Short mmCIF file of C-alpha atoms in Angstrom, two decimals:
data_model
loop_
_atom_site.label_atom_id
_atom_site.label_comp_id
_atom_site.label_asym_id
_atom_site.label_seq_id
_atom_site.Cartn_x
_atom_site.Cartn_y
_atom_site.Cartn_z
CA MET A 1 1.12 -19.32 -3.38
CA GLU A 2 -0.17 -17.48 -6.40
CA LEU A 3 -0.06 -13.71 -6.78
CA LEU A 4 -3.15 -12.47 -8.60
CA CYS A 5 -2.66 -8.93 -9.86
CA TRP A 6 -6.24 -7.69 -10.04
CA THR A 7 -5.06 -4.26 -11.15
CA PRO A 8 -1.78 -3.35 -12.90
CA VAL A 9 1.40 -3.35 -10.82
CA VAL A 10 4.01 -0.60 -11.22
CA PHE A 11 7.48 -0.85 -9.71
CA SER A 12 8.95 2.57 -10.53
CA ARG A 13 8.92 5.41 -13.03
CA ASN A 14 11.82 3.60 -14.73
CA GLY A 15 10.07 0.25 -15.07
CA PHE A 16 10.93 -3.12 -13.50
CA PRO A 17 14.41 -4.17 -12.43
CA ARG A 18 16.12 -6.79 -14.59
CA ASP A 19 18.75 -9.42 -13.88
CA GLU A 20 22.04 -9.97 -15.68
CA GLU A 21 20.19 -11.67 -18.55
CA GLY A 22 17.65 -8.88 -18.86
CA LYS A 23 14.77 -10.79 -17.25
CA PRO A 24 12.31 -8.58 -15.34
CA PHE A 25 11.43 -9.35 -11.73
CA LEU A 26 9.77 -8.05 -8.56
CA PRO A 27 12.26 -7.72 -5.67
CA GLY A 28 11.34 -9.31 -2.36
CA ASN A 29 11.11 -5.93 -0.62
CA VAL A 30 7.99 -5.13 -2.68
CA PHE A 31 6.14 -7.83 -0.74
CA LYS A 32 7.90 -7.10 2.57
CA GLU A 33 6.90 -3.42 2.45
CA ALA A 34 3.27 -4.23 1.64
CA ILE A 35 3.00 -6.79 4.45
CA THR A 36 4.76 -4.48 6.91
CA SER A 37 2.37 -1.59 6.20
CA ALA A 38 -0.57 -3.92 6.84
CA VAL A 39 0.91 -5.20 10.11
CA ILE A 40 1.63 -1.68 11.38
CA PHE A 41 -1.92 -0.50 10.64
CA TYR A 42 -3.56 -3.61 12.11
CA TYR A 43 -1.77 -3.66 15.45
CA ILE A 44 -2.07 0.08 16.03
CA LYS A 45 -5.80 -0.34 15.43
CA LYS A 46 -6.07 -3.54 17.50
CA ASP A 47 -3.98 -2.61 20.54
CA LYS A 48 -4.83 0.56 22.50
CA GLU A 49 -1.45 0.50 24.28
CA ILE A 50 0.36 0.48 20.93
CA GLU A 51 -1.93 3.20 19.56
CA ASN A 52 -1.23 5.47 22.55
CA LYS A 53 2.51 4.81 22.38
CA VAL A 54 2.68 5.65 18.66
CA ARG A 55 0.43 8.69 19.09
CA LYS A 56 2.67 10.01 21.90
CA TYR A 57 5.72 9.47 19.70
CA LEU A 58 4.15 11.28 16.72
CA LEU A 59 3.11 14.24 18.88
CA LYS A 60 6.54 14.79 20.43
CA GLU A 61 8.67 17.76 19.45
CA GLY A 62 11.49 17.45 16.95
CA LEU A 63 10.33 14.52 14.86
CA ASN A 64 12.85 13.38 12.25
CA ILE A 65 11.06 12.47 9.00
CA LYS A 66 13.78 9.95 8.16
CA GLU A 67 13.23 8.06 11.41
CA VAL A 68 9.44 8.07 11.72
CA ALA A 69 8.58 4.97 9.63
CA LYS A 70 11.38 2.93 11.23
CA ASP A 71 10.51 3.99 14.78
CA VAL A 72 6.77 3.29 14.38
CA LYS A 73 7.58 -0.10 12.88
CA ASN A 74 9.87 -0.91 15.83
CA ILE A 75 7.19 0.06 18.37
CA VAL A 76 4.72 -2.37 16.77
CA LEU A 77 7.06 -5.27 16.04
CA GLU A 78 8.68 -5.20 19.47
CA LYS A 79 5.35 -6.36 20.93
CA TYR A 80 4.08 -8.31 17.91
CA PRO A 81 7.03 -9.95 16.10
CA VAL A 82 4.82 -11.40 13.37
CA LEU A 83 7.36 -10.67 10.63
CA ASP A 84 9.85 -13.05 12.24
CA ASN A 85 10.70 -15.99 9.97
CA LEU A 86 8.87 -14.41 7.04
CA ASP A 87 10.41 -16.08 4.00
CA ILE A 88 10.18 -14.09 0.74
CA PRO A 89 12.23 -14.85 -2.38
CA GLU A 90 14.74 -12.19 -3.40
CA ARG A 91 13.28 -12.17 -6.91
CA THR A 92 9.93 -13.15 -8.38
CA TYR A 93 10.26 -13.21 -12.15
CA LEU A 94 7.69 -11.64 -14.46
CA PRO A 95 6.77 -12.99 -17.91
CA GLU A 96 7.91 -10.41 -20.45
CA LYS A 97 4.75 -10.93 -22.53
CA ASP A 98 2.59 -9.53 -19.70
CA ILE A 99 4.59 -6.30 -19.30
CA LYS A 100 3.28 -3.29 -21.17
CA GLN A 101 4.11 0.42 -21.45
CA GLU A 102 1.24 2.54 -20.12
CA TYR A 103 0.55 6.16 -19.32
CA ILE A 104 0.04 6.54 -15.56
CA GLU A 105 -1.73 9.49 -14.01
CA VAL A 106 -0.65 10.76 -10.61
CA PHE A 107 -4.25 11.34 -9.64
CA ASP A 108 -5.27 13.77 -6.91
CA LEU A 109 -8.21 12.01 -5.25
CA LYS A 110 -9.45 15.25 -3.73
CA GLU A 111 -9.13 17.61 -6.70
CA TRP A 112 -9.80 14.93 -9.36
CA ILE A 113 -6.88 15.98 -11.55
CA ASP A 114 -3.72 14.41 -12.98
CA ILE A 115 -0.90 16.41 -11.40
CA LYS A 116 2.19 14.89 -13.06
CA GLY A 117 1.60 11.78 -15.13
CA PHE A 118 4.31 9.61 -16.67
CA LYS A 119 4.78 6.57 -18.90
CA THR A 120 6.27 3.36 -17.53
CA GLU A 121 6.06 -0.45 -17.49
CA VAL A 122 3.10 -2.16 -15.85
CA PHE A 123 2.40 -5.83 -15.15
CA LYS A 124 -0.99 -7.49 -14.90
CA GLY A 125 -1.34 -11.25 -14.59
CA THR A 126 -0.79 -14.23 -12.29
CA LEU A 127 2.51 -15.36 -10.78
CA GLU A 128 3.79 -18.21 -8.66
CA VAL A 129 5.41 -16.73 -5.55
CA SER A 130 6.96 -18.64 -2.67
CA ILE A 131 6.09 -16.66 0.48
CA LYS A 132 6.10 -18.57 3.77
CA SER A 133 5.42 -17.56 7.36
CA PRO A 134 4.56 -19.31 10.64
CA HIS A 135 2.18 -16.38 11.28
CA ILE A 136 0.19 -16.59 8.06
CA GLU A 137 -3.24 -16.26 9.73
CA LYS A 138 -2.15 -13.12 11.58
CA LEU A 139 -0.74 -11.65 8.38
CA LYS A 140 -4.00 -12.49 6.61
CA ALA A 141 -6.03 -10.62 9.25
CA ALA A 142 -3.67 -7.63 9.05
CA ALA A 143 -3.80 -7.58 5.24
CA HIS A 144 -7.59 -7.51 5.19
CA SER A 145 -7.80 -4.78 7.82
CA PHE A 146 -5.34 -2.53 6.00
CA ALA A 147 -6.45 -3.09 2.40
CA GLU A 148 -10.13 -2.56 3.22
CA ALA A 149 -9.37 0.60 5.23
CA LEU A 150 -7.19 1.97 2.43
CA ALA A 151 -9.83 1.30 -0.22
CA ARG A 152 -12.52 2.96 1.91
CA MET A 153 -10.31 6.00 2.51
CA GLU A 154 -9.61 6.47 -1.21
CA HIS A 155 -13.30 5.98 -1.94
CA SER A 156 -14.25 8.63 0.63
CA LEU A 157 -11.83 11.18 -0.82
CA LEU A 158 -13.39 10.75 -4.26
CA LYS A 159 -16.91 11.52 -2.95
CA ASP A 160 -19.21 11.61 -6.01
CA HIS A 161 -16.50 11.17 -8.67
CA PRO A 162 -17.56 8.37 -11.12
CA LEU A 163 -14.48 6.33 -10.14
CA ALA A 164 -15.89 5.90 -6.63
CA LYS A 165 -18.88 3.93 -7.90
CA LEU A 166 -17.27 2.39 -10.97
CA PHE A 167 -14.09 1.05 -9.35
CA TYR A 168 -13.94 1.46 -5.57
CA GLU A 169 -17.35 0.14 -4.56
CA PRO A 170 -16.86 -3.20 -6.36
CA LEU A 171 -13.25 -3.34 -5.08
CA ILE A 172 -14.32 -2.89 -1.44
CA ASN A 173 -16.75 -5.80 -1.82
CA ASP A 174 -14.22 -7.99 -3.63
CA LEU A 175 -11.44 -7.44 -1.08
CA LYS A 176 -13.46 -9.25 1.58
CA LYS A 177 -13.30 -12.44 -0.52
CA TRP A 178 -9.56 -12.37 -1.28
CA ASP A 179 -7.21 -14.66 0.68
CA ILE A 180 -4.48 -12.11 1.47
CA PRO A 181 -5.03 -8.69 -0.16
CA LEU A 182 -1.85 -6.64 -0.64
CA ARG A 183 -1.22 -3.22 -2.17
CA ILE A 184 2.15 -3.67 -3.79
CA GLY A 185 4.66 -1.69 -5.80
CA LEU A 186 4.37 2.00 -6.62
CA TRP A 187 0.76 3.01 -5.97
CA THR A 188 1.14 6.44 -4.38
CA GLU A 189 3.72 9.21 -4.36
CA VAL A 190 3.02 10.11 -0.73
CA SER A 191 6.18 9.47 1.31
CA PHE A 192 4.66 7.33 4.07
CA LYS A 193 2.46 5.28 1.70
CA GLY A 194 0.03 3.68 4.15
CA ASP A 195 2.29 3.32 7.18
CA LEU A 196 0.49 6.01 9.21
CA LEU A 197 -2.96 5.43 7.71
CA PHE A 198 -4.51 4.67 11.11
CA PHE A 199 -4.01 8.31 12.15
CA TRP A 200 -5.47 10.02 9.09
CA ARG A 201 -8.78 10.67 10.90
CA ILE A 202 -7.10 11.87 14.11
CA LYS A 203 -6.92 15.60 13.65
CA GLU A 204 -4.20 16.44 16.20
CA VAL A 205 -1.77 13.90 14.71
CA ARG A 206 -2.60 14.72 11.09
CA GLU A 207 -2.15 18.46 11.64
CA LYS A 208 1.06 18.04 13.65
CA LEU A 209 2.69 15.98 10.90
CA LEU A 210 1.52 18.41 8.24
CA LYS A 211 2.91 21.35 10.20
CA GLU A 212 6.22 19.84 11.35
CA LEU A 213 7.11 17.42 8.55
CA LYS A 214 5.14 19.12 5.74
CA VAL A 215 3.58 15.78 4.79
CA ASP A 216 -0.02 14.65 4.46
CA ILE A 217 -0.32 11.15 5.92
CA ARG A 218 -3.25 10.33 3.65
CA PRO A 219 -2.22 8.63 0.40
CA ARG A 220 -4.09 11.35 -1.48
CA TYR A 221 -2.11 11.04 -4.73
CA VAL A 222 -2.58 7.59 -6.23
CA LEU A 223 -1.40 6.10 -9.50
CA TYR A 224 -4.27 5.63 -11.94
CA LEU A 225 -4.45 4.05 -15.39
CA PRO A 226 -7.04 5.99 -17.39
CA ARG A 227 -7.25 3.28 -20.05
CA GLU A 228 -8.04 0.59 -17.47
CA LYS A 229 -9.97 2.92 -15.13
CA GLN A 230 -8.14 1.34 -12.20
CA THR A 231 -5.68 2.42 -9.53
CA THR A 232 -2.49 0.39 -9.28
CA GLY A 233 -1.17 -2.35 -7.05
CA TRP A 234 -4.29 -4.20 -5.85
CA THR A 235 -3.19 -7.82 -5.60
CA GLU A 236 -4.14 -11.04 -3.83
CA LEU A 237 -1.90 -13.72 -2.43
CA LYS A 238 -3.87 -16.91 -3.04
CA ILE A 239 -3.11 -19.59 -0.47
CA SER A 240 -2.71 -22.98 -2.17
#
């Protein structure tokens, strides 16, 4: 497979990890996390029984913020073990020439302001990546469902901000044509990333989590490169 980074990829505020020889790479968990978020969203949306089970769990008293992501993942994967036998390399190396230092805004999609920007390494380019799965068609369907929903949500928060028309409207159209769209790396500073995205429109769940866990389940704060006029992490796994 090829990984096409349509917008810059950020790993952390401290840049990309490097091996013993100083070569930069993307760890396998970057891909695993992105695929897992897509699978969780897709099967909650697809299966009413799963949706009701997760909703009941999220509305119970005494939620532990450290356990929520793991418990929701377990509820979904117990019925749909589509991550079984997912083979991802521990390291996917990045060409040093395609890594640049950039200023990144932590952009509030609702207020249209940079709340705490920082400078770090970004990568934009094409990579060979050896990801294999016996469930590739199911992962493809999940990836499309999640990426398109996430793009539409960010677009809707922006309302009439120029970025909505300039970046998100073309992106939403393009995503439909990608083989396996993934949002990878550091693209938001919201703790759940997109793992609970399905519930962002469901008022009782959204308000309960905000009240009890003090977290907004919408990825409202995204990483944005003002020079590129793009948000980070939009990538495509191209099936050979």
